[in-house]
Short mmCIF file of C-alpha atoms and ligand atoms in Angstrom, two decimals:
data_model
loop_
_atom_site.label_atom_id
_atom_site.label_comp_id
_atom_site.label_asym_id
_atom_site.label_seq_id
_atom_site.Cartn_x
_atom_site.Cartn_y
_atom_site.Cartn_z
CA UNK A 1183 0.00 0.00 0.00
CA UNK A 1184 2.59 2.41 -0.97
CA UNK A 1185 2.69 4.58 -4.23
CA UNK A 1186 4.79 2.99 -6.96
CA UNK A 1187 7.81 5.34 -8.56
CA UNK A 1188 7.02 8.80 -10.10
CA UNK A 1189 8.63 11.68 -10.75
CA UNK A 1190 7.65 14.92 -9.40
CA UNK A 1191 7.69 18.24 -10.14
CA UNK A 1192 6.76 21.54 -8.91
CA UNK A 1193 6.56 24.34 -10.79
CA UNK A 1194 5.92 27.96 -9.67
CA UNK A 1195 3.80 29.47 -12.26
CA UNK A 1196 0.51 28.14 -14.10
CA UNK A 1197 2.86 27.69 -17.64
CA UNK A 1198 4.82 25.40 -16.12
CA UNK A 1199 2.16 23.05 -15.54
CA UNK A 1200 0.93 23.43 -18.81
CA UNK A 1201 4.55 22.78 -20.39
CA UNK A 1202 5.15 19.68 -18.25
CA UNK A 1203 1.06 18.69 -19.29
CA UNK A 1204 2.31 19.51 -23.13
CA UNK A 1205 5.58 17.59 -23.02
CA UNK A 1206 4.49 15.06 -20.76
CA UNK A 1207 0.59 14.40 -22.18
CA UNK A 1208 -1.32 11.42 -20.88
CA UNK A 1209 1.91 10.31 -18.68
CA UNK A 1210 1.57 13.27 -16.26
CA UNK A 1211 -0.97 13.47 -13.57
CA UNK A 1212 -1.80 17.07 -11.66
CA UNK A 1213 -1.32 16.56 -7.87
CA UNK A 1214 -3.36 19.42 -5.86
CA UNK A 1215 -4.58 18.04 -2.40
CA UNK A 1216 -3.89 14.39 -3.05
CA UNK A 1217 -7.19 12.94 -1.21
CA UNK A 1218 -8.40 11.13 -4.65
CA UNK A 1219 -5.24 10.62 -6.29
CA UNK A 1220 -2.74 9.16 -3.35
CA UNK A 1221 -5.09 6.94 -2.16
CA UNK A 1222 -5.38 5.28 -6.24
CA UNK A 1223 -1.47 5.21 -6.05
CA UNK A 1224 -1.64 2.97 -2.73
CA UNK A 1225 -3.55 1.13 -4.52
CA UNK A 1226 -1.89 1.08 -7.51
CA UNK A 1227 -4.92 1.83 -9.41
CA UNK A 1228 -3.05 5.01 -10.77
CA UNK A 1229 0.32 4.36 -12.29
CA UNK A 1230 1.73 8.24 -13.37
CA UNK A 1231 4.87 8.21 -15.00
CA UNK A 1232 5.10 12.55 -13.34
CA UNK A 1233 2.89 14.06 -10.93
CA UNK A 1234 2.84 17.77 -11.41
CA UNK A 1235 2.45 19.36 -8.30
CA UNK A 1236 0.49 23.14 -8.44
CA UNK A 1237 0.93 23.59 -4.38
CA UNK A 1238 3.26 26.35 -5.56
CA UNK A 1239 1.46 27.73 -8.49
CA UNK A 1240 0.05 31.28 -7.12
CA UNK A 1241 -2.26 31.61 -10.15
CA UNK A 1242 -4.32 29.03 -8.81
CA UNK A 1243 -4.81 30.03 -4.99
CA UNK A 1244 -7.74 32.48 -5.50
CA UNK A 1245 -10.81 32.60 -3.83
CA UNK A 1246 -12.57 35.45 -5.50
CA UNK A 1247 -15.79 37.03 -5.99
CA UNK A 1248 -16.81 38.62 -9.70
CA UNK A 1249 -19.77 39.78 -10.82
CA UNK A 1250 -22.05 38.33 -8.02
CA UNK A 1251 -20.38 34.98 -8.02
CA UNK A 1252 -17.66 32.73 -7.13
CA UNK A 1253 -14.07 32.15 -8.63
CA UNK A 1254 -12.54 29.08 -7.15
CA UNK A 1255 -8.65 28.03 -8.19
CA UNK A 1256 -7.43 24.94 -8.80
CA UNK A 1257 -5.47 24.94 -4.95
CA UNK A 1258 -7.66 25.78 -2.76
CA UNK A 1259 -8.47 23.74 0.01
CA UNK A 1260 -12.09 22.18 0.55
CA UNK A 1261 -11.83 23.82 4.27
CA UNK A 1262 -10.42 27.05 3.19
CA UNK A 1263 -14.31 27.13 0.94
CA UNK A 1264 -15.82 25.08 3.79
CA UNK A 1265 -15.72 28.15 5.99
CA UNK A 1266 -15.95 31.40 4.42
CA UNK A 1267 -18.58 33.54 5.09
CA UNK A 1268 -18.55 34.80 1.63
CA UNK A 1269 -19.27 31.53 0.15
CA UNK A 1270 -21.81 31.15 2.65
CA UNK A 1271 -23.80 34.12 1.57
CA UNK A 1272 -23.51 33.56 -2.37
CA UNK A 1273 -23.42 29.95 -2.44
CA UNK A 1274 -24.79 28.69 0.62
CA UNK A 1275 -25.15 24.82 -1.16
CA UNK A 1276 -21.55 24.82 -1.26
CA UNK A 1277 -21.25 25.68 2.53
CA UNK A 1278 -23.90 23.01 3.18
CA UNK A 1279 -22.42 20.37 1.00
CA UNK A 1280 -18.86 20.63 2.22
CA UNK A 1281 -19.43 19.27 5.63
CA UNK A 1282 -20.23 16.13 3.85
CA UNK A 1283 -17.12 15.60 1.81
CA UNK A 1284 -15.18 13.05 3.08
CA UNK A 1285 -13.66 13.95 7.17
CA UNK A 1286 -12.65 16.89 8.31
CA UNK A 1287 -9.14 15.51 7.76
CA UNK A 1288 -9.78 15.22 3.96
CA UNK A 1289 -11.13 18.79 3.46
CA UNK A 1290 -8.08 20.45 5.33
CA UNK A 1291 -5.81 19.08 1.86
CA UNK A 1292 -8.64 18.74 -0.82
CA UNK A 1293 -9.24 20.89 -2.83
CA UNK A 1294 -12.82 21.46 -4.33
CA UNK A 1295 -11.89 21.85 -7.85
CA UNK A 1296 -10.01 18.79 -7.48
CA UNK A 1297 -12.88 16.58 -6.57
CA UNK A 1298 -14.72 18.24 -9.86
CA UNK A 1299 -11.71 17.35 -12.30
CA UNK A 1300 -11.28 13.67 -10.39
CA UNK A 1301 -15.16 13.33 -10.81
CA UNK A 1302 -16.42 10.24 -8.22
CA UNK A 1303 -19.81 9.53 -9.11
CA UNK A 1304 -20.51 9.62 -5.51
CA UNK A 1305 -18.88 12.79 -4.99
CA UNK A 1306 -21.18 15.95 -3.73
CA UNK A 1307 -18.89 18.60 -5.63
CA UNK A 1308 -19.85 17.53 -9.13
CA UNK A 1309 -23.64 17.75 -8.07
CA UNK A 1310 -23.85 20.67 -6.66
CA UNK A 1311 -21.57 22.19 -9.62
CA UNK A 1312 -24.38 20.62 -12.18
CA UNK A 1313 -27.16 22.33 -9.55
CA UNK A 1314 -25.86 25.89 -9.73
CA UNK A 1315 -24.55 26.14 -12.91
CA UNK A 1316 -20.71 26.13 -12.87
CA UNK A 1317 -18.36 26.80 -15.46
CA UNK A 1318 -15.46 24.95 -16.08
CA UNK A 1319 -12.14 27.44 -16.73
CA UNK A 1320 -9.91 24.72 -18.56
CA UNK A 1321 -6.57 25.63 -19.93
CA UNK A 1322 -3.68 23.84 -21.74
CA UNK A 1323 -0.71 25.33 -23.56
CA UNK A 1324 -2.24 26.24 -26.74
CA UNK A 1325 -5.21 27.91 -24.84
CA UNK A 1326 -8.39 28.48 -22.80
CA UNK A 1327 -11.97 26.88 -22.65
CA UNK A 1328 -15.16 26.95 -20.74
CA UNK A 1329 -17.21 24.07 -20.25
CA UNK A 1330 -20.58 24.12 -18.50
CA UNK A 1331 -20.69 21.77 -15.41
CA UNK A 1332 -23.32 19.60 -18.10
CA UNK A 1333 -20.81 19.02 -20.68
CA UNK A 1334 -17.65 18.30 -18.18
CA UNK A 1335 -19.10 14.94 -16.47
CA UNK A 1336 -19.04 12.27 -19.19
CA UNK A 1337 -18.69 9.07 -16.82
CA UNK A 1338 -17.52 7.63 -13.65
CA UNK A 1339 -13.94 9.65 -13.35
CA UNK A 1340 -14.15 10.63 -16.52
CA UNK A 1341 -14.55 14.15 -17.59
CA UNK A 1342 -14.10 16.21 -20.93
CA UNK A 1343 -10.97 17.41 -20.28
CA UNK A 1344 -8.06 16.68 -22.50
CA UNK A 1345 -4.96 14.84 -21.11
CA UNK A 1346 -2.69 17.90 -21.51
CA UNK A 1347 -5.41 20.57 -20.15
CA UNK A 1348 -5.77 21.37 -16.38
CA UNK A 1349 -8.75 22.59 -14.62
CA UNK A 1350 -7.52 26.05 -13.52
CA UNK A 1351 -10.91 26.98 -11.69
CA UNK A 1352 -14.01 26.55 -11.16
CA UNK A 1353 -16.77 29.31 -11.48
CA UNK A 1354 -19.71 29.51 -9.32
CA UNK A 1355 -22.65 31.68 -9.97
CA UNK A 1356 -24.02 33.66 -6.79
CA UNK A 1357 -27.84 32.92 -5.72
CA UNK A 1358 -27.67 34.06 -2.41
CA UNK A 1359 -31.84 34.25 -2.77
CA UNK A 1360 -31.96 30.68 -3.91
CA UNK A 1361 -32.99 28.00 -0.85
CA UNK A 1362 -30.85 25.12 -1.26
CA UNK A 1363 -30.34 21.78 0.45
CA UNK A 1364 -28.10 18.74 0.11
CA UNK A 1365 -28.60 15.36 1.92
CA UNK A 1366 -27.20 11.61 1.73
CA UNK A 1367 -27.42 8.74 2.69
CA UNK A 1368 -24.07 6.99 3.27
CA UNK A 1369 -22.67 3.88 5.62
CA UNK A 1370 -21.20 6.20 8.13
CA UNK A 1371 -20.62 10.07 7.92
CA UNK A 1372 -17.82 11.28 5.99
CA UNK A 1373 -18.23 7.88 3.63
CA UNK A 1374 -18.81 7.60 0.24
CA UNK A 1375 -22.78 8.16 -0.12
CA UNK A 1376 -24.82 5.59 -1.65
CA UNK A 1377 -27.47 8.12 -3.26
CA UNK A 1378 -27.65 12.04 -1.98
CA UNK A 1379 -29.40 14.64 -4.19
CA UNK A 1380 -28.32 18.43 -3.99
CA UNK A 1381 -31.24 21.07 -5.04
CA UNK A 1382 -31.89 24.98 -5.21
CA UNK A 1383 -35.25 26.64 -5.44
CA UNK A 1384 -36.76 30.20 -5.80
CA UNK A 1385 -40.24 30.50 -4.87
CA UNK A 1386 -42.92 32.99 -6.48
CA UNK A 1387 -44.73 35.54 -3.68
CA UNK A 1388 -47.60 33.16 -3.10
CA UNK A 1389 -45.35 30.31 -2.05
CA UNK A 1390 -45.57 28.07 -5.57
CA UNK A 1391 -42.52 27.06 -6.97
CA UNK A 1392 -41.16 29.26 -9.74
CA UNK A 1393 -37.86 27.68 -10.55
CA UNK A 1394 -35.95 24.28 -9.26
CA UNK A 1395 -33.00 22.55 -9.69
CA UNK A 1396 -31.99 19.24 -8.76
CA UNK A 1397 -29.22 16.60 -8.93
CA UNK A 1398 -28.41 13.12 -7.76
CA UNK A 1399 -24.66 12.06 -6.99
CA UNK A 1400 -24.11 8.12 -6.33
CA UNK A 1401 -26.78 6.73 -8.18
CA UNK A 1402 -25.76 6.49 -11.52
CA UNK A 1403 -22.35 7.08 -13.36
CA UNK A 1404 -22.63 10.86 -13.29
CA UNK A 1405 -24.52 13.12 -11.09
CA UNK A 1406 -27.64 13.81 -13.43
CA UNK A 1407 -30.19 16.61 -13.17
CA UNK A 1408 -33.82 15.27 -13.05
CA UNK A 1409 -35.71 17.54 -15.57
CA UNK A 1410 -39.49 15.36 -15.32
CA UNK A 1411 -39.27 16.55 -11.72
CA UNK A 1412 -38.07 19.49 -12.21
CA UNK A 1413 -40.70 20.12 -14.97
CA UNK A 1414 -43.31 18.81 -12.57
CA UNK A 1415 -42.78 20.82 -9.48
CA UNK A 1416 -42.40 24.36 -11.51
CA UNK A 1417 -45.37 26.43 -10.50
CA UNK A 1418 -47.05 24.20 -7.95
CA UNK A 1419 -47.33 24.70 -4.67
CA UNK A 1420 -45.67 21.92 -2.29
CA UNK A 1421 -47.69 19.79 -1.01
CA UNK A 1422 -48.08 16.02 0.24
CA UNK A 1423 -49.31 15.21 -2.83
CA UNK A 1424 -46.94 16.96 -5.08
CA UNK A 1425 -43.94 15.32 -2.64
CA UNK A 1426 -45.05 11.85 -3.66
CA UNK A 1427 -45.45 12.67 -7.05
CA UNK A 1428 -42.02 14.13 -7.30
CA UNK A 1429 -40.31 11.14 -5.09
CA UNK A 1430 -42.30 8.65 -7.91
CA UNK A 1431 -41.31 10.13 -10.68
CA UNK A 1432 -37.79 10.35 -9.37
CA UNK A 1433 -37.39 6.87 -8.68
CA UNK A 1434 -39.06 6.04 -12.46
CA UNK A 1435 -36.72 8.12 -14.73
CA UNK A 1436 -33.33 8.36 -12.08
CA UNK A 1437 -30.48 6.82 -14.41
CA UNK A 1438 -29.36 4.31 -11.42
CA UNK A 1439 -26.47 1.95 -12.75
CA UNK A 1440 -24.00 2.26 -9.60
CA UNK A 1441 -24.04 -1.38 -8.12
CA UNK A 1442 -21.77 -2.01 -4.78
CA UNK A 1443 -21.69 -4.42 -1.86
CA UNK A 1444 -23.77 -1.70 0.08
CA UNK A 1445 -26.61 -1.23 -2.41
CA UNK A 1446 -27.91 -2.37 -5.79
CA UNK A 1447 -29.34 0.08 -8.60
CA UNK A 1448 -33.04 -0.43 -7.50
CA UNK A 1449 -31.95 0.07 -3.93
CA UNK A 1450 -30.50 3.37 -5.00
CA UNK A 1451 -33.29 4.82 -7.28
CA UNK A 1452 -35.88 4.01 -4.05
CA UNK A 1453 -33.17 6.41 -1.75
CA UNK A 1454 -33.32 8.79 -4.41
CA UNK A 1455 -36.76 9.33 -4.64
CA UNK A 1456 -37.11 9.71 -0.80
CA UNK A 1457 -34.11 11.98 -0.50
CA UNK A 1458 -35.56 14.23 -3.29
CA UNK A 1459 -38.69 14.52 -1.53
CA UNK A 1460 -37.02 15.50 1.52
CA UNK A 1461 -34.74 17.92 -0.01
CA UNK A 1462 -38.38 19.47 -1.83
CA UNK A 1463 -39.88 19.81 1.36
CA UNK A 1464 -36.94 21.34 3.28
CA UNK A 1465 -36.38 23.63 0.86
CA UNK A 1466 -40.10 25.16 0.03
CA UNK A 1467 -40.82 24.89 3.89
CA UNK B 1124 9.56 33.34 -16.39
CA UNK B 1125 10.09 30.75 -13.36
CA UNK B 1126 12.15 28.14 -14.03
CA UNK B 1127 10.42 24.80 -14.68
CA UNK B 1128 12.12 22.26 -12.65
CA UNK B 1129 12.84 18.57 -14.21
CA UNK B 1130 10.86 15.82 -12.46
CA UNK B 1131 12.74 14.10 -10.17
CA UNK B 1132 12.79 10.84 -8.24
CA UNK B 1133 13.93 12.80 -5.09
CA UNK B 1134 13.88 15.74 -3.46
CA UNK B 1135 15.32 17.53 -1.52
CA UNK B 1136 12.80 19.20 1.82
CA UNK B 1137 13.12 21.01 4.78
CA UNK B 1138 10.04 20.75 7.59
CA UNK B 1139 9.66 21.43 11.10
CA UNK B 1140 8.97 18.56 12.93
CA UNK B 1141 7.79 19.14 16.23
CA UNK B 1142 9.52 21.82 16.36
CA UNK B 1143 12.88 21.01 14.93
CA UNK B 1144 13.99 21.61 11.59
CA UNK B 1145 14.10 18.64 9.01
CA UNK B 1146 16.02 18.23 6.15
CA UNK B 1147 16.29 15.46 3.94
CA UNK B 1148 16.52 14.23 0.41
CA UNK B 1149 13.46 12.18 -0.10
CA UNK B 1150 12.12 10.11 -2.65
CA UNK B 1151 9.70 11.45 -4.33
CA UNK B 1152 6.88 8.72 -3.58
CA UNK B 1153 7.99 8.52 -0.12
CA UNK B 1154 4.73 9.44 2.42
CA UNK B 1155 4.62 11.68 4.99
CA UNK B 1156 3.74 8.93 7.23
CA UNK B 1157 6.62 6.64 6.06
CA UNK B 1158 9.10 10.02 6.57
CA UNK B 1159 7.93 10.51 10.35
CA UNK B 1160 7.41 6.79 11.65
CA UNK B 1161 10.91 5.22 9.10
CA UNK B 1162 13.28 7.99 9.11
CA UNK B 1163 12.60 10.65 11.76
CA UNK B 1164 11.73 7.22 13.97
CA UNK B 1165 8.51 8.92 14.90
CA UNK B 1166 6.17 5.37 15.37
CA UNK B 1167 3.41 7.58 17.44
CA UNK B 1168 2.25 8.32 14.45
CA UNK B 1169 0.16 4.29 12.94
CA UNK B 1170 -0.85 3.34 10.07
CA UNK B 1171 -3.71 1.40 9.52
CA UNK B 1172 -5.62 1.60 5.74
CA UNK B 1173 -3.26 3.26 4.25
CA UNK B 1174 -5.68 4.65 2.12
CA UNK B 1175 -7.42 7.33 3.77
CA UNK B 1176 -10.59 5.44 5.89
CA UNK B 1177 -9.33 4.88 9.50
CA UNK B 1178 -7.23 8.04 10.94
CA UNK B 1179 -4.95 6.79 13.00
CA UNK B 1180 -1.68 8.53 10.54
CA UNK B 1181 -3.51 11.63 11.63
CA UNK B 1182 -0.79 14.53 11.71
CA UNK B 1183 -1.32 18.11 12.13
CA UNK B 1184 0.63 20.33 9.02
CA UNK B 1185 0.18 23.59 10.00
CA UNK B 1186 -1.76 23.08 12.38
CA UNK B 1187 -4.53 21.24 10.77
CA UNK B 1188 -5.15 17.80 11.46
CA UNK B 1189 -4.41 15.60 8.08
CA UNK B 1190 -4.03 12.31 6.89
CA UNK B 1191 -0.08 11.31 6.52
CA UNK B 1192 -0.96 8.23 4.23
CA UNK B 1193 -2.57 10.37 1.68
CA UNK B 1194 0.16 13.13 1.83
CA UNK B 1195 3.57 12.72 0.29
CA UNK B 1196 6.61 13.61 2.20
CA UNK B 1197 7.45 16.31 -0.89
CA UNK B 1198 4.07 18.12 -0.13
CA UNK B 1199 5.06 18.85 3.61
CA UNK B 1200 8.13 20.90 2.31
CA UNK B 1201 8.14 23.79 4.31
CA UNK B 1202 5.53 22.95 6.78
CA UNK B 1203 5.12 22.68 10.31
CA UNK B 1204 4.59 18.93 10.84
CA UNK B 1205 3.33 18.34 15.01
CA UNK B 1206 3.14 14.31 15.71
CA UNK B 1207 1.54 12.65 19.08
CA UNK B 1208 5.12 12.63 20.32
CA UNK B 1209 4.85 16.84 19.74
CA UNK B 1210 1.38 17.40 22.48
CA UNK B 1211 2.99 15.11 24.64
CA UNK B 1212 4.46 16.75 27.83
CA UNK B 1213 8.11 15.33 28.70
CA UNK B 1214 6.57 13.94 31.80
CA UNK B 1215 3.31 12.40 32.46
CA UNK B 1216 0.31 13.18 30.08
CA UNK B 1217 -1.45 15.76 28.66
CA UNK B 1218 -4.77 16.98 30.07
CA UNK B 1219 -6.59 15.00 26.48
CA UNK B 1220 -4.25 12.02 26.73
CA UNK B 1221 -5.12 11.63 30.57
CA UNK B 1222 -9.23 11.72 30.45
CA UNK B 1223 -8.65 9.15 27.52
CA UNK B 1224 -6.70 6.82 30.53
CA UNK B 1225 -9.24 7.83 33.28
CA UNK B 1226 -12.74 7.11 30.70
CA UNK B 1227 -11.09 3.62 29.12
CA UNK B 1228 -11.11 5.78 25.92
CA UNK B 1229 -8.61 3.14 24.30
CA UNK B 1230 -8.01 -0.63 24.85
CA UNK B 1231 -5.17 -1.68 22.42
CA UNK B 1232 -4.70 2.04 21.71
CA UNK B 1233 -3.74 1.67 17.97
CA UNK B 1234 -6.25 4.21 17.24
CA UNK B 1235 -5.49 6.67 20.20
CA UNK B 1236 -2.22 8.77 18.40
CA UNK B 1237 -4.52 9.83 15.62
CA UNK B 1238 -7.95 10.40 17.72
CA UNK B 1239 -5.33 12.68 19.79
CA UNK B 1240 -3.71 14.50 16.93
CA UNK B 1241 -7.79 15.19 15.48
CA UNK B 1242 -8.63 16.97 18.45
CA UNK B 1243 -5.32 18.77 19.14
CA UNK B 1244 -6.30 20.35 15.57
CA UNK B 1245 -9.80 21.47 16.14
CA UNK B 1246 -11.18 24.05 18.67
CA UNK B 1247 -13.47 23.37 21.18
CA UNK B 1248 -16.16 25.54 20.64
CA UNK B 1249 -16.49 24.60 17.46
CA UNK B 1250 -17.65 21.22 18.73
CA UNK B 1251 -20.13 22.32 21.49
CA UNK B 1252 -22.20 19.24 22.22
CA UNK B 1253 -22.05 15.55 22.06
CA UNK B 1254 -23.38 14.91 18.78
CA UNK B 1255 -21.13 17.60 16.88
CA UNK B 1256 -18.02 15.67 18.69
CA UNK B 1257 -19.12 12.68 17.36
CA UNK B 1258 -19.34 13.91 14.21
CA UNK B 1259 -15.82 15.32 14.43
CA UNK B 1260 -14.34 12.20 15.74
CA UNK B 1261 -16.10 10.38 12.71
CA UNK B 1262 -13.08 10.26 10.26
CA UNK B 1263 -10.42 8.29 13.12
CA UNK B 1264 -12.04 4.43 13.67
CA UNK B 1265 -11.64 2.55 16.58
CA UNK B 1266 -11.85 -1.53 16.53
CA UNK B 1267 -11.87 -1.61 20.39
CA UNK B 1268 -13.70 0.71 22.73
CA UNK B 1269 -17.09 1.17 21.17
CA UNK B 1270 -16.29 5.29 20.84
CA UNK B 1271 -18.06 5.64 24.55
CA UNK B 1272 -15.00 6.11 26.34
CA UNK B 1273 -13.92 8.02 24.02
CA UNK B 1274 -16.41 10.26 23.85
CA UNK B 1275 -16.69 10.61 27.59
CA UNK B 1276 -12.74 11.35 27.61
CA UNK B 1277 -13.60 14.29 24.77
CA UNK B 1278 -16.78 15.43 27.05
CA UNK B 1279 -14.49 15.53 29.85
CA UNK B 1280 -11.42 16.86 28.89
CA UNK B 1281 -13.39 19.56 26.97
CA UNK B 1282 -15.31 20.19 30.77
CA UNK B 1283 -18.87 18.80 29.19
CA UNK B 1284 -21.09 17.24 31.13
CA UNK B 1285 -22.90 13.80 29.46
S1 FES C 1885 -3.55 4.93 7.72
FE1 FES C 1885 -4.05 6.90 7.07
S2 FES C 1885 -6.17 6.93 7.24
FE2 FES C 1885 -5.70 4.87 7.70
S1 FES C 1886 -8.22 1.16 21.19
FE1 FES C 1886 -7.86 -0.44 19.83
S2 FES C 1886 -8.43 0.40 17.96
FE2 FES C 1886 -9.01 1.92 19.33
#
């Protein structure tokens, strides 16, 4: 259970990463906070010929506000986002989900744009990215692109970024007026969740719904949006009835394929549908 | 613009360890962990998983309470690195360590370095009642004790009633 051989490097500015990700393409491996990627090199379930190391890199230690919303570099620490009380007021569902990545052990090295790029299919981070809206800041040596959190997560730890490209940050929109609310079920707090579902809501005057978002992580191979509920709970006010049409519907059109020794699809889709429903009521209560 | 250094196989890094200065030439997949208990002869510090799950490699760098299996030596360049051996006073025990010996808060006490080092990093208040310690003491696992004693050593220590 120790890492095999590497070779590590770590540069000081944001083009040396990209030169080492150039020269060294599919063979190099970024290292920010480690909490994904050192425990798949005890395993052995990574083999990188380099890990590049961005500790150093100061172009990717911001945690900045623009334009109403959230900037988040490529370094900084789950904690450090965990508890500001910036991030708080524009994007309380970060604040909320944060708690629930991994121990508070984790979150003091990882880093939140990490667990995006390394994208667990149980992971909270990629869900509530999908929830709010993110934008993906990607850069490699022959440039910059943006992908919307919908286009980044193509499978389990897979995303679409290219081999030589970094994920530099992460951008966050601000809905401070938004009521949000993440829960999960998993073996033991701090674990791996089986099924959790992150959501954010505005409601009209009269109390009906006007706009909702919502996302499952750990029950199929992405985190995936649920537009029939979504469609189904705009402009209705929340009631019993509309909770156990929403958890229904969940549980029919949820895309669950994640099959462990704690839980089998069907297993999961059930969870989801309850935890939607919860997260529903919580948030139009 | 900054040189970009070559990858290497080692490297050379200078820590504080408890509050003495380290420097070595380490390979670069060396662990934290491996550094403190191999090299610095630091075995306070256990390792169970390996892999992140049970805590007891629980360091503080920088004063935050981390995992030393799931850092590499090379990442600690430049920090302060604090081991159980570090909050231990020269004689006796320190006012944690001692309610975790007066509530049977460890039997075989493989887990205890890395419950210690957990709350050493953390403040009180932030933890105000029972549940919100248990929560905290979550990410360190404990095959023998059940977490009560434990929990009553926290409680205590931390001058909570249960
Ligand atoms: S040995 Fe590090 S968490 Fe188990
Ligand atoms: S006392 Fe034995 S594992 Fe905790």
């Amino acid at each position: 259970m120790k890492p095999p051989p590497f070779l590590y490097a770590r540069p000081e500015s944001l083009d040396g990463v990209l030169r080492l990700l150039a020269e060294n393409g599919g063979d190099a491996r970024v290292l920010a906070g480690g909490q994904s990627l050192v425990p798949l090199l005890n395993f052995r379930l990574a083999r990188p010929e380099i890990l590049v190391d961005i500790a150093m890199v100061d172009e990717l230690s911001h945690l900045t506000i623009e334009d109403g919303g959230l900037r988040i570099g490529a370094s900084v620490t789950q904690r450090a986002v965990e508890t500001s009380a910036e991030v708080a007021r524009l994007c309380p569902l970060l604040s909320k989900a944060l708690p629930l990545v991994g121990h508070l052990q984790n979150r003091a090295r990882g880093t939140v744009v990490g667990s995006i790029a390394h994208a667990d299919p149980s992971a909270e981070l990629p869900a509530v990215a999908l929830v709010l809206g993110a934008t993906m800041t990607v850069r490699s040596a022959s440039g910059d692109r943006s992908i919307p959190a919908e286009d980044f997560f193509l499978g389990p730890f897979t995303t679409a970024l290219e081999p030589d490209e970094i994920l530099v940050e992460v951008r966050f929109p601000g809905k401070p007026s938004a009521r949000t609310a993440v829960k999960e079920i998993a073996p033991r707090s701090g674990d791996f969740a089986i099924a959790g579902v992150a959501g954010r809501l505005t409601t009209a005057a009269d109390g009906a719904v006007q706009d909702v978002a919502l996302a499952l992580f750990g029950v199929g191979a992405v985190p995936q949006r649920l537009p029939e509920v979504e469609r189904l709970a705009a402009g209705e006010n929340v009631t019993p009835e509309l909770l156990d049409e929403v958890a229904r519907i969940t549980r029919a059109t949820a895309r669950s394929g994640s099959e462990d020794v704690h839980a089998d699809p069907a297993y999961r889709a059930r969870v989801a549908g309850e935890l939607v429903r919860r997260v529903v009521e919580e948030m139009a209560a | 613009m900054k040189p970009v250094p070559d990858p290497a196989g080692s490297v050379a890094v200078s820590m504080e360890v408890n509050g003495r200065t380290v420097e070595r030439t380490v390979n670069s997949r060396r662990l934290l962990a491996d550094l403190l208990r191999d090299e610095l002869r630091l075995t306070g510090t256990h390792l169970g998983c390996e892999h992140g799950v049970c805590g007891a490699c629980t360091v503080l760098v920088d004063g935050q309470p981390v995992r030393s299996c799931l850092m590499l030596a090379v990442q600690a360049d430049g920090c302060e690195v604090t081991t159980v051996e570090g909050i231990t006073p020269k004689d006796g025990l320190s006012p944690m360590q001692q309610a975790f010996k007066d509530h049977h808060g460890l039997q075989c006490g493989f887990c205890t370095p890395g419950f210690l080092m957990t709350l050493a990093g953390v403040e009180p208040e932030d933890h105000p009642d029972e549940e919100s310690v248990r929560e905290l003491l979550a990410g360190n696992l404990c095959r023998c004790t059940g977490y009560e004693g434990i929990v009553d050593a926290v409680m205590a220590a931390w001058d909570r009633s249960r």
